[in-house]
PDB file of N, CA and C in Angstrom:
ATOM      1  N   MET A   1      -0.775  20.895  64.470  1.00 54.00           N
ATOM      2  CA  MET A   1      -1.163  19.598  63.916  1.00 54.00           C
ATOM      3  C   MET A   1      -2.084  19.781  62.707  1.00 54.00           C
ATOM      4  N   SER A   2      -2.792  20.912  62.684  1.00 62.00           N
ATOM      5  CA  SER A   2      -3.740  21.133  61.590  1.00 62.00           C
ATOM      6  C   SER A   2      -3.018  21.328  60.257  1.00 62.00           C
ATOM      7  N   THR A   3      -1.775  21.840  60.311  1.00 68.00           N
ATOM      8  CA  THR A   3      -1.021  22.050  59.084  1.00 68.00           C
ATOM      9  C   THR A   3      -0.360  20.761  58.608  1.00 68.00           C
ATOM     10  N   PHE A   4      -0.342  19.763  59.457  1.00 71.00           N
ATOM     11  CA  PHE A   4       0.277  18.491  59.098  1.00 71.00           C
ATOM     12  C   PHE A   4      -0.646  17.717  58.164  1.00 71.00           C
ATOM     13  N   PRO A   5      -0.159  17.302  56.990  1.00 80.00           N
ATOM     14  CA  PRO A   5      -1.011  16.592  56.029  1.00 80.00           C
ATOM     15  C   PRO A   5      -1.632  15.340  56.646  1.00 80.00           C
ATOM     16  N   LYS A   6      -2.943  15.257  56.580  1.00 80.00           N
ATOM     17  CA  LYS A   6      -3.635  14.124  57.190  1.00 80.00           C
ATOM     18  C   LYS A   6      -3.264  12.821  56.490  1.00 80.00           C
ATOM     19  N   ARG A   7      -3.084  12.907  55.167  1.00 80.00           N
ATOM     20  CA  ARG A   7      -2.734  11.705  54.411  1.00 80.00           C
ATOM     21  C   ARG A   7      -1.380  11.165  54.861  1.00 80.00           C
ATOM     22  N   LEU A   8      -0.425  12.071  55.031  1.00 78.00           N
ATOM     23  CA  LEU A   8       0.905  11.662  55.479  1.00 78.00           C
ATOM     24  C   LEU A   8       0.830  11.090  56.882  1.00 78.00           C
ATOM     25  N   TYR A   9       0.011  11.721  57.722  1.00 77.00           N
ATOM     26  CA  TYR A   9      -0.160  11.243  59.093  1.00 77.00           C
ATOM     27  C   TYR A   9      -0.739   9.830  59.097  1.00 77.00           C
ATOM     28  N   ASN A  10      -1.739   9.600  58.233  1.00 73.00           N
ATOM     29  CA  ASN A  10      -2.335   8.268  58.140  1.00 73.00           C
ATOM     30  C   ASN A  10      -1.319   7.253  57.638  1.00 73.00           C
ATOM     31  N   GLN A  11      -0.495   7.668  56.680  1.00 74.00           N
ATOM     32  CA  GLN A  11       0.517   6.759  56.146  1.00 74.00           C
ATOM     33  C   GLN A  11       1.520   6.377  57.220  1.00 74.00           C
ATOM     34  N   ILE A  12       1.864   7.329  58.085  1.00 72.00           N
ATOM     35  CA  ILE A  12       2.790   7.033  59.181  1.00 72.00           C
ATOM     36  C   ILE A  12       2.154   6.034  60.142  1.00 72.00           C
ATOM     37  N   LEU A  13       0.879   6.251  60.461  1.00 70.00           N
ATOM     38  CA  LEU A  13       0.178   5.333  61.362  1.00 70.00           C
ATOM     39  C   LEU A  13       0.103   3.942  60.744  1.00 70.00           C
ATOM     40  N   VAL A  14      -0.286   3.887  59.476  1.00 70.00           N
ATOM     41  CA  VAL A  14      -0.396   2.604  58.782  1.00 70.00           C
ATOM     42  C   VAL A  14       0.971   1.935  58.695  1.00 70.00           C
ATOM     43  N   GLY A  15       1.994   2.732  58.386  1.00 67.00           N
ATOM     44  CA  GLY A  15       3.348   2.194  58.289  1.00 67.00           C
ATOM     45  C   GLY A  15       3.817   1.606  59.609  1.00 67.00           C
ATOM     46  N   ARG A  16       3.520   2.306  60.692  1.00 66.00           N
ATOM     47  CA  ARG A  16       3.929   1.815  62.010  1.00 66.00           C
ATOM     48  C   ARG A  16       3.194   0.524  62.342  1.00 66.00           C
ATOM     49  N   GLN A  17       1.916   0.479  62.035  1.00 64.00           N
ATOM     50  CA  GLN A  17       1.138  -0.729  62.323  1.00 64.00           C
ATOM     51  C   GLN A  17       1.629  -1.882  61.454  1.00 64.00           C
ATOM     52  N   GLY A  18       1.942  -1.583  60.193  1.00 62.00           N
ATOM     53  CA  GLY A  18       2.465  -2.605  59.298  1.00 62.00           C
ATOM     54  C   GLY A  18       3.808  -3.126  59.773  1.00 62.00           C
ATOM     55  N   LEU A  19       4.654  -2.202  60.235  1.00 61.00           N
ATOM     56  CA  LEU A  19       5.953  -2.609  60.768  1.00 61.00           C
ATOM     57  C   LEU A  19       5.772  -3.551  61.949  1.00 61.00           C
ATOM     58  N   THR A  20       4.851  -3.203  62.840  1.00 60.00           N
ATOM     59  CA  THR A  20       4.637  -4.006  64.041  1.00 60.00           C
ATOM     60  C   THR A  20       4.090  -5.381  63.687  1.00 60.00           C
ATOM     61  N   SER A  21       3.019  -5.426  62.890  1.00 59.00           N
ATOM     62  CA  SER A  21       2.396  -6.701  62.554  1.00 59.00           C
ATOM     63  C   SER A  21       3.331  -7.551  61.707  1.00 59.00           C
ATOM     64  N   GLY A  22       4.029  -6.907  60.765  1.00 55.00           N
ATOM     65  CA  GLY A  22       4.964  -7.647  59.928  1.00 55.00           C
ATOM     66  C   GLY A  22       6.107  -8.222  60.743  1.00 55.00           C
ATOM     67  N   PHE A  23       6.559  -7.440  61.719  1.00 52.00           N
ATOM     68  CA  PHE A  23       7.664  -7.881  62.565  1.00 52.00           C
ATOM     69  C   PHE A  23       7.219  -9.056  63.429  1.00 52.00           C
ATOM     70  N   LEU A  24       5.992  -8.986  63.936  1.00 55.00           N
ATOM     71  CA  LEU A  24       5.483 -10.051  64.799  1.00 55.00           C
ATOM     72  C   LEU A  24       5.160 -11.298  63.980  1.00 55.00           C
ATOM     73  N   ASP A  25       4.610 -11.105  62.780  1.00 56.00           N
ATOM     74  CA  ASP A  25       4.163 -12.243  61.980  1.00 56.00           C
ATOM     75  C   ASP A  25       5.331 -12.957  61.303  1.00 56.00           C
ATOM     76  N   ALA A  26       6.066 -12.207  60.474  1.00 50.00           N
ATOM     77  CA  ALA A  26       7.097 -12.859  59.668  1.00 50.00           C
ATOM     78  C   ALA A  26       8.457 -12.182  59.795  1.00 50.00           C
ATOM     79  N   GLY A  27       8.529 -11.145  60.622  1.00 47.00           N
ATOM     80  CA  GLY A  27       9.801 -10.456  60.777  1.00 47.00           C
ATOM     81  C   GLY A  27      10.116  -9.557  59.600  1.00 47.00           C
ATOM     82  N   GLY A  28       9.110  -9.235  58.767  1.00 46.00           N
ATOM     83  CA  GLY A  28       9.338  -8.365  57.616  1.00 46.00           C
ATOM     84  C   GLY A  28       8.546  -7.088  57.753  1.00 46.00           C
ATOM     85  N   GLY A  29       9.179  -6.021  58.183  1.00 48.00           N
ATOM     86  CA  GLY A  29       8.472  -4.763  58.396  1.00 48.00           C
ATOM     87  C   GLY A  29       7.947  -4.172  57.095  1.00 48.00           C
ATOM     88  N   ASP A  30       8.784  -4.177  56.047  1.00 53.00           N
ATOM     89  CA  ASP A  30       8.368  -3.594  54.778  1.00 53.00           C
ATOM     90  C   ASP A  30       7.197  -4.377  54.189  1.00 53.00           C
ATOM     91  N   ASP A  31       7.231  -5.686  54.309  1.00 52.00           N
ATOM     92  CA  ASP A  31       6.117  -6.494  53.814  1.00 52.00           C
ATOM     93  C   ASP A  31       4.838  -6.131  54.548  1.00 52.00           C
ATOM     94  N   GLY A  32       4.941  -5.960  55.848  1.00 48.00           N
ATOM     95  CA  GLY A  32       3.770  -5.596  56.639  1.00 48.00           C
ATOM     96  C   GLY A  32       3.223  -4.242  56.225  1.00 48.00           C
ATOM     97  N   THR A  33       4.135  -3.290  55.996  1.00 51.00           N
ATOM     98  CA  THR A  33       3.709  -1.948  55.617  1.00 51.00           C
ATOM     99  C   THR A  33       2.988  -1.975  54.278  1.00 51.00           C
ATOM    100  N   THR A  34       3.576  -2.680  53.308  1.00 50.00           N
ATOM    101  CA  THR A  34       2.976  -2.749  51.979  1.00 50.00           C
ATOM    102  C   THR A  34       1.625  -3.451  52.038  1.00 50.00           C
ATOM    103  N   ARG A  35       1.568  -4.519  52.817  1.00 51.00           N
ATOM    104  CA  ARG A  35       0.339  -5.303  52.907  1.00 51.00           C
ATOM    105  C   ARG A  35      -0.793  -4.450  53.486  1.00 51.00           C
ATOM    106  N   VAL A  36      -0.486  -3.693  54.546  1.00 51.00           N
ATOM    107  CA  VAL A  36      -1.510  -2.870  55.187  1.00 51.00           C
ATOM    108  C   VAL A  36      -1.882  -1.683  54.300  1.00 51.00           C
ATOM    109  N   ALA A  37      -0.875  -1.083  53.675  1.00 47.00           N
ATOM    110  CA  ALA A  37      -1.128   0.100  52.853  1.00 47.00           C
ATOM    111  C   ALA A  37      -1.971  -0.253  51.633  1.00 47.00           C
ATOM    112  N   ASN A  38      -1.726  -1.420  51.064  1.00 42.00           N
ATOM    113  CA  ASN A  38      -2.488  -1.836  49.893  1.00 42.00           C
ATOM    114  C   ASN A  38      -3.677  -2.667  50.318  1.00 42.00           C
TER     115      ASN A  38
END
């Protein structure tokens, strides 16, 4: 796990959370991901 880029790992976590919240809120996973990432 130490060789795994932390930034990429964080982006995956953020992306997953964005997908979930976007899906629950408006059904738009990509919108959720972008909103959380930015």
